[in-house]
Amino acid sequence: MDKTDAYKNIPWLDPARDPDDRAREATQAMTREQKLSWVSGPMAIPAQGKEKPEGAIGSAGYFPAMPELGIPAQQQSDASLGIGNLANVRPGDTATALPSSLMLGASFDPELARETGRVVGREAHAKGFNVVLGGGANLLREPRGGRIFEYISEDPLLTGHIAGGSVAGIQSQNVVSTIKHYAINPEETGRVMISSDIDENALRESDLLAFEIAIELGKPGAVMPGYNLVNGTWASENAFLLNDVLRRDWGYRGWAMSDWGATHSTVKAILSGLDVQSGANIDPAPFFAAPLEAAIEGGEVPEKCLDRAIERQLRSLFATGAIDNPARPGGDIDYAAHKCIAQRAAEGGIVLLRNEEGLLPLASGRQTILVVGAHADRGVLSGGGSSSVTPEGSLKLEGASFAGLSLEKVYHPSSPLHAIRMAVPDAEVSYDDGTDPDRAVRLAATVDTVIFFAELWRSEGQDIQGLSLPDEQDALIARIASSNRRTVVVLETGGPVLMPWRDDVPAILNAFYAGSGGGEAIASILFGIVNPSGRLPFTIPLSESDLPRPGQIDPETVISNPGQPVDKPVVHRDYTIEGADTGYRWFSRQGRPVAYPFGYGLSYTRFDYGMLEVDAEALIACVAVTNTGPVRGAEVVQIYARHEGDTSFQPRLVGFAKLDLMPGQTMRATIKLEPRLFAHVQEASWVRQAGAYRIDARRDALTPLVAATVTLPEWTRSLRHDQPIY
């Protein structure tokens, strides 16, 4: 039987047809039992004495196949930073560990995000997964957040473009990607009982705008609400978020899946727009299983709600090709090629924060170098939690726990010490773990250069307490810098940290969590094989007292993980303090100095800017950039806007581009500016006030280079999209 005849029997398998029609017809052919099997499913990892579901590969989630309908099982994997293997549920299965999403944000490079997304998609498909749980797009409102390494930046435009690129790359491989955690979910301590409270307009201008842009660009097949409440209502049953904004205003047609163990009801949840109860075995009840069927039978939930939940899932699976090109375990994976991509992504995101007297790049000849700390002899630190990836050879130490599972503290097997020795074979490179401070200081005095690896581990389920480095690392750095003036500090911290020693250390690299090629990437930057081009995706404050909420929640007073009974009152967190002015816009509004601003980063070369030209009607900025230095380098052209005379309008990023230039080369950047960032939300519309707007090309959020002033007319656009986003 040829395919044409097969399509006569199962017409929704015809890939030439519209995904909406295919999903509708396939749903109509299902029994209610089949439909219910796709709206409530357990975590597909053996836990608490239970086996994984029959047919499951072993991963975050599983929904059974319907072979008589030509519908494969949904095999869902954690995949924020690569294909996860939580609790080693697939014994010995390895994967490429990508740099943290925050490091990808530091690259300011959406095409790099697409490329790393394709790596995730290819590995997922080859391992048999057709749905991956990636696409973190929450803004960094809390720099002490335990999970911020999985997110991208404090800015909605940068976050939207990078998250959208990543999702698009994943889905290009016939794999559905989520976008998460929708919305305003910046803290981990107490995450299952925190209400993120904020004015609707400010929310639409900040966190929701990041998701809106990402969904426009990436077209994710699924959206995952967070564990938190938003303005007093659980995100997973928040009709404003799921029905009003996502479906009505944006026209989103994919499905909404709960986070694992984040469903709280049956009738309210499904009527508010939730389609799937994920990790149902962690919830107090299988809300979308027998209770949902009873609610349908009793008339509390229309049957069409169940049909709609199935249609949304099938539409995304058809639209991405996940059904037409089914994933099967055992596919070929070029791990060597993927490691090279991971290394290139890390090189693109490492930020050079300080380089006094041109200490970096280090020379490549005979010299003595001491590498200190952070298991730099074994690998590079990664973040903990469901996003954790453990390539073969990883160092695993005791970490934390999540939903009854152990979360290890993992160092990816890319040793900076080894990479440094390979980069300078004529040098004498020694290592000290830093556990004996006196010994480390004595050794530092005997060598030409010290490279100190500082670390701070962050993990899902718990925020860090304070922004200081743990384990007396600050004191040791200060002592070593006093002992050897040629001290370089490399930060493996997954977010901002205070640096009381920064004026005493001549060179500082922010290396985030750098992934499978991290050690090689760090060495490449240190020795000038690659010119640093990363820019900070967050603001580094001078003090925690400068933050919108200096105090932190006491972890002993709250519940932070699913599966634990929430027997304490909801904690309301006030995000109206900064409102839409997240990160650098908050510091600008308050007039507070910072250690390093958003967008900051140094280079080994120099860039000169020509005159900035702005097409006011088309909202396009053009500027010529010349590499006037001695080496090749990439410059991030950052365009900021402010409304003259409007003190409530803080300067904000409205466009950016990354240019790769050879010495002496000039390139013209043409950048489309985001019109919504010139506007406020008023009465169900984006509204830009008429007046003079100053447009700056800036080195970072605080450093203007060239500027132009344009007069813009009033502009309005409905919050509701003319055409569906997806």
XYZ file of C-alpha atoms in Angstrom:
726
model
C 0.000 0.000 0.000
C 1.498 3.364 -0.983
C 1.228 6.480 1.179
C -1.725 7.846 -0.788
C -3.770 4.752 0.058
C -2.635 4.896 3.685
C -3.825 8.510 3.966
C -7.300 7.372 2.819
C -7.511 5.224 5.948
C -5.773 7.683 8.262
C -6.113 11.063 6.494
C -4.552 13.093 9.316
C -1.188 11.464 8.598
C -0.909 13.379 5.314
C 1.893 15.907 5.998
C 0.711 18.185 3.176
C -2.469 19.040 5.047
C -3.077 21.890 7.494
C -2.005 20.995 11.075
C -5.255 22.341 12.529
C -7.380 20.131 10.300
C -5.199 17.105 10.993
C -5.393 17.651 14.755
C -9.164 18.092 14.661
C -9.752 14.908 12.676
C -7.364 12.814 14.775
C -9.036 14.025 17.964
C -12.471 13.099 16.616
C -11.206 9.554 15.964
C -10.073 9.057 19.573
C -12.054 7.450 22.337
C -12.495 9.336 25.576
C -10.154 6.880 27.261
C -7.436 7.710 24.724
C -7.986 11.427 25.209
C -7.781 11.131 28.985
C -4.500 9.223 28.641
C -2.981 12.369 27.134
C -4.084 14.941 29.698
C -2.681 13.370 32.882
C 0.623 11.563 33.079
C 3.241 10.632 35.677
C 6.887 11.519 35.837
C 8.483 8.701 33.848
C 11.257 8.111 36.362
C 11.098 5.345 38.985
C 10.621 7.005 42.346
C 9.157 6.151 45.726
C 9.029 2.455 44.792
C 7.105 2.957 41.545
C 8.260 1.722 38.164
C 8.380 3.914 35.085
C 5.336 3.525 32.789
C 5.401 0.697 30.267
C 6.677 2.006 26.946
C 8.480 4.977 28.468
C 12.120 5.515 27.591
C 12.586 6.966 31.053
C 12.485 10.727 31.392
C 10.437 13.616 32.700
C 7.158 12.547 31.119
C 5.363 9.973 29.007
C 1.969 9.793 27.285
C 1.140 6.510 25.515
C 1.089 5.827 21.787
C -2.075 5.169 19.802
C -0.695 2.964 17.021
C -4.086 2.290 15.431
C -4.339 6.061 14.832
C -0.717 6.453 13.719
C 0.033 8.595 16.790
C 3.353 7.900 18.563
C 3.859 8.211 22.298
C 4.922 11.506 23.750
C 8.364 10.987 25.233
C 9.275 14.172 27.104
C 12.742 15.091 28.338
C 14.162 17.895 30.423
C 16.325 19.860 28.051
C 17.058 23.418 29.156
C 20.807 22.897 28.712
C 20.911 19.545 26.919
C 19.092 16.236 27.194
C 18.734 15.396 30.870
C 18.986 11.980 32.482
C 17.702 12.655 35.972
C 18.479 9.907 38.472
C 20.331 8.048 35.690
C 16.976 6.597 34.616
C 18.598 5.595 31.315
C 21.760 3.964 32.652
C 24.891 5.302 31.002
C 23.052 7.575 28.574
C 25.093 10.712 28.000
C 24.496 14.015 26.246
C 26.195 17.243 25.249
C 26.074 19.801 28.048
C 25.454 23.238 26.594
C 26.484 26.437 28.351
C 23.877 27.867 30.690
C 21.090 29.905 29.113
C 22.437 32.933 30.951
C 25.735 32.482 29.116
C 23.825 32.237 25.853
C 22.146 35.512 26.778
C 25.598 37.026 27.285
C 26.427 36.190 23.677
C 23.724 38.598 22.405
C 23.604 36.231 19.428
C 20.191 34.790 18.398
C 21.746 32.724 15.615
C 24.051 31.060 18.130
C 20.923 30.312 20.165
C 19.406 28.641 17.109
C 22.547 26.582 16.585
C 22.656 25.328 20.162
C 18.912 24.688 19.931
C 19.516 22.481 16.926
C 21.997 20.475 19.007
C 19.307 19.882 21.652
C 16.774 18.961 18.982
C 19.103 16.565 17.167
C 20.117 14.755 20.343
C 16.526 14.582 21.581
C 15.304 13.108 18.302
C 18.151 10.591 18.168
C 17.364 9.453 21.720
C 13.659 8.984 20.982
C 12.246 12.186 22.497
C 9.674 14.256 20.628
C 8.948 16.864 23.322
C 11.617 18.739 25.285
C 11.163 20.991 28.277
C 13.340 23.966 27.413
C 12.892 27.623 26.552
C 13.374 29.379 29.897
C 12.228 32.988 29.434
C 11.729 34.448 32.909
C 13.382 37.796 33.585
C 16.101 38.010 36.241
C 14.249 40.039 38.846
C 16.066 38.244 41.684
C 19.858 37.983 41.167
C 20.058 35.462 44.020
C 17.591 33.148 42.290
C 18.701 29.537 42.301
C 17.519 28.861 38.771
C 18.532 32.039 36.959
C 21.308 30.184 35.131
C 18.465 28.538 33.137
C 17.094 31.935 32.148
C 18.587 34.486 29.790
C 18.680 38.057 31.046
C 17.016 40.873 32.954
C 15.861 42.505 29.698
C 12.688 41.540 27.779
C 14.065 42.204 24.286
C 17.274 40.202 24.725
C 15.408 37.418 26.502
C 12.738 37.225 23.817
C 15.197 37.026 20.934
C 17.514 34.470 22.521
C 14.695 32.259 23.840
C 12.909 32.467 20.495
C 16.056 31.482 18.638
C 16.667 28.529 20.920
C 13.100 27.231 20.562
C 13.188 27.635 16.789
C 16.435 25.665 16.626
C 15.013 22.810 18.694
C 11.801 22.593 16.693
C 13.660 22.598 13.366
C 14.605 19.006 14.276
C 10.997 17.714 14.416
C 10.846 18.050 18.183
C 8.381 20.175 20.170
C 9.854 22.649 22.639
C 8.142 24.276 25.566
C 8.670 27.817 26.731
C 8.677 28.283 30.505
C 7.968 29.179 33.330
C 5.038 31.344 32.428
C 5.172 33.850 34.117
C 7.119 36.077 36.541
C 8.786 33.150 38.307
C 12.178 34.513 39.442
C 12.661 32.855 42.847
C 13.116 29.250 43.948
C 12.876 29.516 47.724
C 9.184 29.061 48.421
C 8.438 28.713 44.740
C 5.393 26.481 45.241
C 3.693 29.005 47.525
C 4.869 32.444 46.361
C 2.430 34.844 44.747
C 4.185 37.174 42.312
C 2.159 40.367 42.718
C 2.402 43.066 40.060
C 0.305 45.551 38.139
C -1.067 44.096 34.895
C 0.331 46.827 32.652
C 3.809 46.528 34.155
C 3.653 42.747 33.744
C 2.719 43.101 30.064
C 5.613 45.525 29.517
C 8.226 43.242 31.083
C 7.966 39.499 31.707
C 4.994 38.964 29.390
C 6.700 40.978 26.643
C 9.710 38.643 26.855
C 7.411 35.632 26.396
C 5.440 37.369 23.657
C 8.556 38.122 21.593
C 9.947 34.622 22.169
C 6.682 33.001 21.083
C 6.497 35.216 18.004
C 10.017 34.245 16.956
C 10.242 30.624 18.114
C 6.638 29.416 17.857
C 6.992 26.891 20.710
C 4.572 23.999 20.627
C 3.876 24.127 24.360
C 3.858 26.630 27.214
C 4.634 25.605 30.795
C 3.252 27.748 33.621
C 5.361 28.049 36.750
C 4.868 26.665 40.236
C 4.092 30.127 41.578
C 0.908 32.109 41.890
C 0.450 35.350 39.956
C -1.563 38.018 41.748
C -2.997 35.401 44.062
C -3.909 32.700 41.518
C -1.793 29.659 40.660
C -0.104 30.170 37.288
C -1.332 26.742 36.195
C -4.972 27.785 36.644
C -4.642 31.499 35.974
C -7.274 32.404 33.378
C -5.714 35.831 32.833
C -2.384 34.293 31.814
C -3.647 31.256 29.915
C -6.951 32.330 28.382
C -6.839 36.122 28.202
C -3.202 36.821 27.314
C -1.913 33.618 25.744
C -4.969 32.519 23.752
C -7.142 35.618 23.292
C -4.521 38.356 22.879
C -1.680 36.405 21.287
C -3.730 33.798 19.455
C -1.510 31.006 20.723
C -2.618 27.566 19.493
C -0.209 25.196 21.214
C -0.863 23.510 24.545
C -0.318 24.501 28.160
C 1.260 21.801 30.321
C 1.690 22.185 34.054
C 5.083 21.955 35.647
C 5.620 18.644 37.413
C 3.423 18.593 40.485
C 2.002 22.090 39.877
C -1.664 21.255 39.223
C -4.097 22.242 41.968
C -7.594 21.499 40.702
C -9.667 19.887 37.995
C -12.529 22.156 36.957
C -10.864 25.501 37.600
C -7.587 24.447 35.954
C -9.018 23.125 32.693
C -11.559 25.957 32.374
C -8.753 28.456 32.965
C -6.736 27.069 30.063
C -4.510 24.288 31.392
C -4.467 21.341 28.973
C -2.242 18.757 30.667
C -1.443 17.715 34.219
C 2.242 16.816 34.108
C 3.918 14.745 36.812
C 0.534 13.767 38.181
C 2.114 11.308 40.611
C 3.633 14.256 42.487
C 0.298 16.101 42.824
C -2.139 15.448 45.679
C -4.597 13.895 43.190
C -4.776 12.842 39.500
C -6.902 15.918 38.788
C -7.058 15.379 35.010
C -7.720 11.636 35.158
C -10.822 10.160 36.850
C -11.814 13.493 38.462
C -11.868 15.148 35.034
C -13.986 12.378 33.559
C -16.394 12.740 36.461
C -16.537 16.503 35.937
C -17.364 15.966 32.262
C -20.047 13.427 33.125
C -21.490 15.780 35.723
C -21.625 18.718 33.327
C -19.067 20.848 35.207
C -16.618 20.668 32.289
C -17.821 20.659 28.671
C -16.549 17.738 26.588
C -15.109 20.267 24.167
C -12.523 21.268 26.784
C -11.048 17.774 26.662
C -11.149 17.781 22.848
C -9.472 21.170 22.761
C -6.662 19.980 25.043
C -5.955 17.074 22.674
C -6.220 19.176 19.517
C -3.678 21.662 20.859
C -1.162 18.909 21.547
C -1.658 17.222 18.209
C -1.489 20.494 16.326
C 1.959 21.237 17.748
C 3.170 17.701 17.082
C 1.943 17.894 13.481
C 3.239 21.442 12.943
C 6.786 20.562 14.050
C 6.903 17.300 12.108
C 7.160 15.264 15.301
C 4.540 12.797 14.058
C 5.590 12.795 10.391
C 9.252 12.228 11.331
C 8.998 10.198 14.531
C 11.853 10.118 17.008
C 13.294 6.706 17.807
C 16.022 5.716 20.265
C 19.352 4.692 18.827
C 19.936 7.467 16.325
C 23.433 8.648 15.473
C 24.830 11.600 17.429
C 28.053 13.374 16.533
C 29.095 14.249 20.067
C 32.460 15.633 18.932
C 30.787 18.119 16.597
C 28.274 19.058 19.268
C 31.039 19.647 21.799
C 32.639 22.062 19.331
C 29.355 23.958 19.099
C 29.102 24.021 22.895
C 32.637 25.390 23.080
C 31.887 28.055 20.474
C 28.778 29.067 22.424
C 30.838 29.399 25.599
C 33.469 31.451 23.790
C 30.711 33.744 22.534
C 29.342 34.296 26.022
C 32.402 34.698 28.261
C 32.533 38.301 29.494
C 35.812 40.102 30.111
C 34.994 42.356 33.068
C 38.405 43.800 33.839
C 41.772 43.896 32.089
C 44.115 46.415 33.657
C 47.329 47.172 31.777
C 46.389 44.598 29.148
C 47.230 41.608 31.321
C 45.052 39.485 29.038
C 45.549 37.790 26.727
C 48.329 35.936 28.475
C 51.509 35.220 26.544
C 52.016 31.778 25.081
C 55.727 31.307 25.782
C 57.761 29.980 28.703
C 56.307 31.028 32.041
C 55.011 29.672 35.319
C 51.273 29.600 35.969
C 49.381 28.506 39.066
C 45.743 27.451 38.651
C 43.782 27.554 41.892
C 40.420 26.241 43.025
C 36.980 25.093 41.904
C 37.955 21.583 40.775
C 39.555 23.235 37.739
C 41.667 20.112 37.350
C 38.508 18.071 36.679
C 35.989 20.238 34.881
C 33.674 23.250 34.876
C 30.785 23.747 37.270
C 27.168 23.352 36.147
C 23.871 24.282 37.740
C 21.755 21.778 39.635
C 18.233 20.524 39.130
C 16.104 19.047 36.393
C 18.182 20.869 33.761
C 21.384 19.130 34.823
C 23.235 17.241 32.091
C 25.920 14.719 32.966
C 28.216 13.863 30.065
C 30.418 10.820 30.435
C 33.307 11.578 32.777
C 31.505 14.230 34.829
C 32.523 14.743 38.438
C 29.473 14.280 40.668
C 29.312 15.529 44.236
C 26.546 15.727 46.804
C 24.114 18.488 45.939
C 20.451 18.848 46.898
C 17.140 17.033 46.459
C 14.014 17.570 44.382
C 10.682 15.699 44.615
C 12.369 12.766 46.312
C 15.236 12.628 43.786
C 18.880 13.457 44.407
C 20.269 16.489 42.565
C 24.017 16.167 42.202
C 26.519 18.977 41.996
C 28.078 18.250 38.611
C 31.329 19.394 37.009
C 31.322 18.856 33.271
C 34.393 16.968 32.005
C 36.179 19.880 30.358
C 39.171 20.606 32.564
C 40.421 24.220 32.437
C 43.756 23.039 33.832
C 44.199 20.574 30.987
C 43.067 23.126 28.392
C 45.502 25.730 29.744
C 48.372 23.247 29.539
C 47.416 22.435 25.961
C 47.261 26.151 25.066
C 50.758 26.869 26.474
C 52.812 23.669 26.136
C 56.057 25.513 26.954
C 54.736 26.830 30.268
C 55.008 25.203 33.677
C 51.402 24.985 34.868
C 50.668 23.747 38.398
C 47.427 23.310 40.320
C 46.284 23.856 43.882
C 42.747 23.146 45.021
C 42.710 26.130 47.386
C 41.554 24.155 50.416
C 44.672 25.216 52.332
C 44.697 29.017 51.924
C 48.169 29.516 53.381
C 49.658 26.999 50.949
C 47.855 28.592 47.981
C 49.129 32.057 48.915
C 52.721 30.761 49.278
C 52.567 29.083 45.876
C 51.057 32.198 44.285
C 54.113 34.221 45.263
C 56.435 31.868 43.355
C 54.833 32.000 39.862
C 54.472 34.512 37.069
C 50.665 34.383 36.895
C 47.818 33.032 39.021
C 44.480 31.986 37.527
C 41.915 31.655 40.309
C 38.685 29.791 39.556
C 35.932 31.053 41.849
C 32.660 29.149 42.075
C 29.124 29.492 43.352
C 26.699 26.625 42.805
C 23.064 27.387 42.102
C 20.288 24.854 41.916
C 16.616 24.445 41.242
C 14.541 24.427 44.419
C 16.694 26.811 46.467
C 17.967 30.351 46.105
C 21.480 31.253 47.167
C 21.665 33.216 50.400
C 23.331 36.499 49.562
C 25.513 37.435 46.605
C 28.908 36.706 48.152
C 31.143 33.839 47.125
C 30.943 30.959 49.635
C 33.706 29.179 51.557
C 35.891 32.217 52.231
C 36.785 32.551 48.544
C 36.673 36.369 48.701
C 39.317 36.410 51.412
C 41.535 33.973 49.529
C 41.292 35.974 46.301
C 42.308 39.135 48.170
C 45.287 37.396 49.755
C 46.457 35.862 46.484
C 46.080 39.190 44.654
C 48.235 40.788 47.338
C 50.806 38.032 46.911
C 50.856 38.137 43.095
C 49.805 41.215 41.141
C 49.296 39.125 37.991
C 46.151 37.414 39.248
C 43.263 36.533 36.956
C 39.894 35.572 38.464
C 37.544 33.347 36.472
C 33.986 33.333 37.833
C 31.923 30.145 37.548
C 28.886 31.457 39.367
C 25.719 31.108 37.258
C 24.780 34.727 37.981
C 26.038 37.971 39.507
C 28.183 38.033 42.642
C 29.658 40.820 44.735
C 33.395 41.316 44.193
C 34.912 43.248 47.109
C 38.365 42.492 45.687
C 37.664 43.685 42.122
C 39.839 46.806 42.325
C 42.795 44.711 43.500
C 42.621 42.096 40.736
C 43.854 43.181 37.293
C 41.779 40.745 35.218
C 38.350 39.172 35.695
C 36.459 36.796 33.401
C 32.816 35.881 33.925
C 32.583 32.311 32.626
C 29.095 31.413 33.948
C 28.424 27.631 33.663
C 30.280 26.886 30.454
C 29.250 23.337 29.469
C 30.988 20.493 27.636
C 33.532 22.759 25.942
C 33.898 25.170 28.838
C 37.488 24.472 29.829
C 38.705 24.864 26.267
C 36.637 28.039 25.831
C 38.101 29.622 28.951
C 41.637 28.790 27.836
C 40.922 30.191 24.368
C 39.911 33.521 25.891
C 42.759 33.626 28.416
C 45.402 33.173 25.709
C 43.813 35.218 22.953
C 42.946 32.339 20.654
C 39.455 33.850 20.737
C 38.648 37.490 21.449
C 36.039 37.869 24.219
C 32.746 39.270 22.953
C 30.226 38.439 25.691
C 28.244 41.214 27.341
C 26.629 41.032 30.757
C 22.982 39.925 30.565
C 22.429 41.298 34.070
C 23.530 44.156 36.305
C 26.108 43.460 39.002
C 25.214 45.672 41.970
C 27.588 47.208 44.468
C 25.463 45.991 47.350
C 22.425 43.825 48.007
C 20.914 46.868 49.718
C 20.551 48.415 46.251
C 18.178 45.682 45.053
C 14.408 46.252 44.877
C 13.972 43.613 47.605
C 17.186 43.474 49.657
C 15.795 40.913 52.098
C 15.257 37.254 51.262
C 12.696 34.689 52.282
C 13.869 32.429 55.098
C 13.892 28.941 53.516
C 12.879 27.426 56.854
C 9.538 29.261 56.720
C 8.347 28.077 53.294
C 7.866 25.018 51.091
C 10.048 25.054 47.995
C 9.485 21.782 46.154
C 6.509 19.970 44.650
C 5.362 16.811 46.341
C 5.500 18.463 49.758
C 2.199 19.509 51.345
C 1.787 23.275 51.313
C 0.551 23.733 54.858
C 1.600 27.358 55.253
C 0.038 30.625 54.063
C 0.856 31.936 50.602
C 3.766 34.399 50.591
C 3.084 37.546 48.570
C 6.137 39.035 46.835
C 5.784 42.649 45.742
C 7.097 43.120 42.209
C 5.297 46.426 41.830
C 8.381 47.940 43.475
C 10.271 47.925 40.186
C 7.292 47.085 37.951
C 8.435 47.021 34.334
C 11.789 48.587 35.207
C 13.718 45.375 35.736
C 17.470 45.235 36.247
C 19.377 48.145 34.787
C 16.191 50.188 34.422
C 15.624 49.926 38.186
C 19.137 51.174 38.949
C 18.679 54.009 36.450
C 15.355 54.984 38.017
C 16.878 55.012 41.489
C 20.060 56.775 40.355
C 22.197 54.100 41.990
C 25.735 53.282 40.814
C 26.571 49.684 39.994
C 29.693 47.551 39.864
C 29.094 46.549 36.233
C 26.071 47.481 34.112
C 23.915 45.342 31.857
C 25.543 45.020 28.417
C 29.077 45.534 29.768
C 32.031 43.632 28.354
C 35.598 44.348 27.210
C 37.511 43.210 24.122
C 41.111 42.731 23.047
C 40.505 45.146 20.195
C 38.839 48.569 19.748
C 35.707 49.633 17.892
C 34.833 53.072 16.558
C 31.305 54.153 15.661
C 30.227 56.404 12.842
C 27.159 58.636 12.844
C 23.921 57.067 14.047
C 21.048 57.373 11.594
C 17.449 56.584 12.547
C 14.534 56.129 10.157
C 11.746 57.418 12.396
C 8.930 56.043 10.260
C 10.318 52.522 9.905
C 12.025 52.545 13.339
C 15.348 51.371 11.927
C 18.735 52.457 13.287
C 21.897 52.327 11.172
C 25.470 52.833 12.303
C 28.876 51.986 10.820
C 31.307 50.210 13.149
C 35.046 49.883 12.491
C 37.518 47.556 14.164
C 40.407 49.946 14.798
C 42.392 47.500 16.903
C 44.994 44.834 16.130
C 42.915 41.641 16.198
C 39.640 40.217 14.969
C 36.721 40.786 17.315
C 32.952 40.862 17.633
C 31.125 43.977 18.773
C 27.615 44.003 20.209
C 25.884 47.121 18.917
C 23.329 48.076 21.557
C 20.621 50.615 20.747
C 18.821 52.274 23.661
C 15.950 54.754 23.667
C 14.528 57.267 26.095
C 11.627 59.688 25.849
C 12.926 63.217 26.310
C 11.257 64.981 29.219
C 9.522 61.844 30.517
C 11.256 60.878 33.738
C 9.111 57.752 34.033
C 10.604 56.401 30.797
C 13.903 54.809 31.727
C 16.447 54.220 28.932
C 15.915 50.711 27.619
C 17.358 48.372 25.018
C 15.275 48.609 21.839
C 17.550 46.778 19.373
C 20.902 45.030 19.074
C 23.188 43.268 16.614
C 26.489 41.432 16.813
C 29.148 42.216 14.203
C 32.277 40.124 13.600
C 35.055 42.361 12.242
C 38.602 41.842 11.066
C 41.212 44.523 11.930
C 40.488 47.621 9.871
C 37.129 46.310 8.641
C 34.018 48.484 8.711
C 30.513 47.040 8.765
C 27.176 48.807 8.807
C 24.662 47.574 11.359
C 21.022 47.963 10.345
C 18.831 47.271 13.355
C 15.052 47.082 13.485
C 13.886 48.683 16.729
C 11.102 47.097 18.792
C 8.096 49.495 18.718
C 6.526 48.102 21.913
C 9.546 49.247 23.909
C 8.758 52.850 23.002
C 5.236 52.441 24.409
C 3.232 51.815 27.556
C 0.204 49.588 27.938
C -2.973 51.616 28.288
C -6.571 50.451 27.956
C -5.877 47.214 26.062
C -3.374 48.852 23.675
C 0.270 49.649 23.287
C 0.463 53.456 23.252
C 3.514 55.492 22.291
C 3.337 59.129 23.259
C 4.195 61.701 20.620
C 7.409 63.588 21.220
C 11.195 63.643 20.995
C 13.046 60.393 21.585
C 16.785 60.133 22.039
C 18.270 57.045 20.415
C 21.749 56.015 21.581
C 24.212 53.444 20.399
C 25.794 52.467 23.687
C 28.740 50.387 24.810
C 26.523 49.169 27.656
C 23.427 50.385 29.476
C 25.354 53.328 30.975
C 27.846 54.364 28.277
C 26.505 56.322 25.247
C 28.699 56.413 22.148
C 26.731 58.158 19.396
C 23.179 59.470 19.463
C 20.342 60.845 17.388
C 17.107 62.544 18.401
C 13.942 61.821 16.444
C 10.405 63.110 16.737
C 7.864 60.313 16.758
C 4.096 60.648 16.374
C 1.608 58.973 18.662
C 1.291 55.283 17.870
C -1.148 52.698 19.129
C -1.546 48.993 18.602
C -4.034 46.643 20.143
C -2.747 44.063 22.581
C -4.601 41.532 20.475
C -2.649 40.229 17.510
C -4.254 40.482 14.073
C -2.957 36.999 13.258
C -2.295 34.133 15.664
C 1.311 33.914 16.826
C 1.394 30.182 16.230
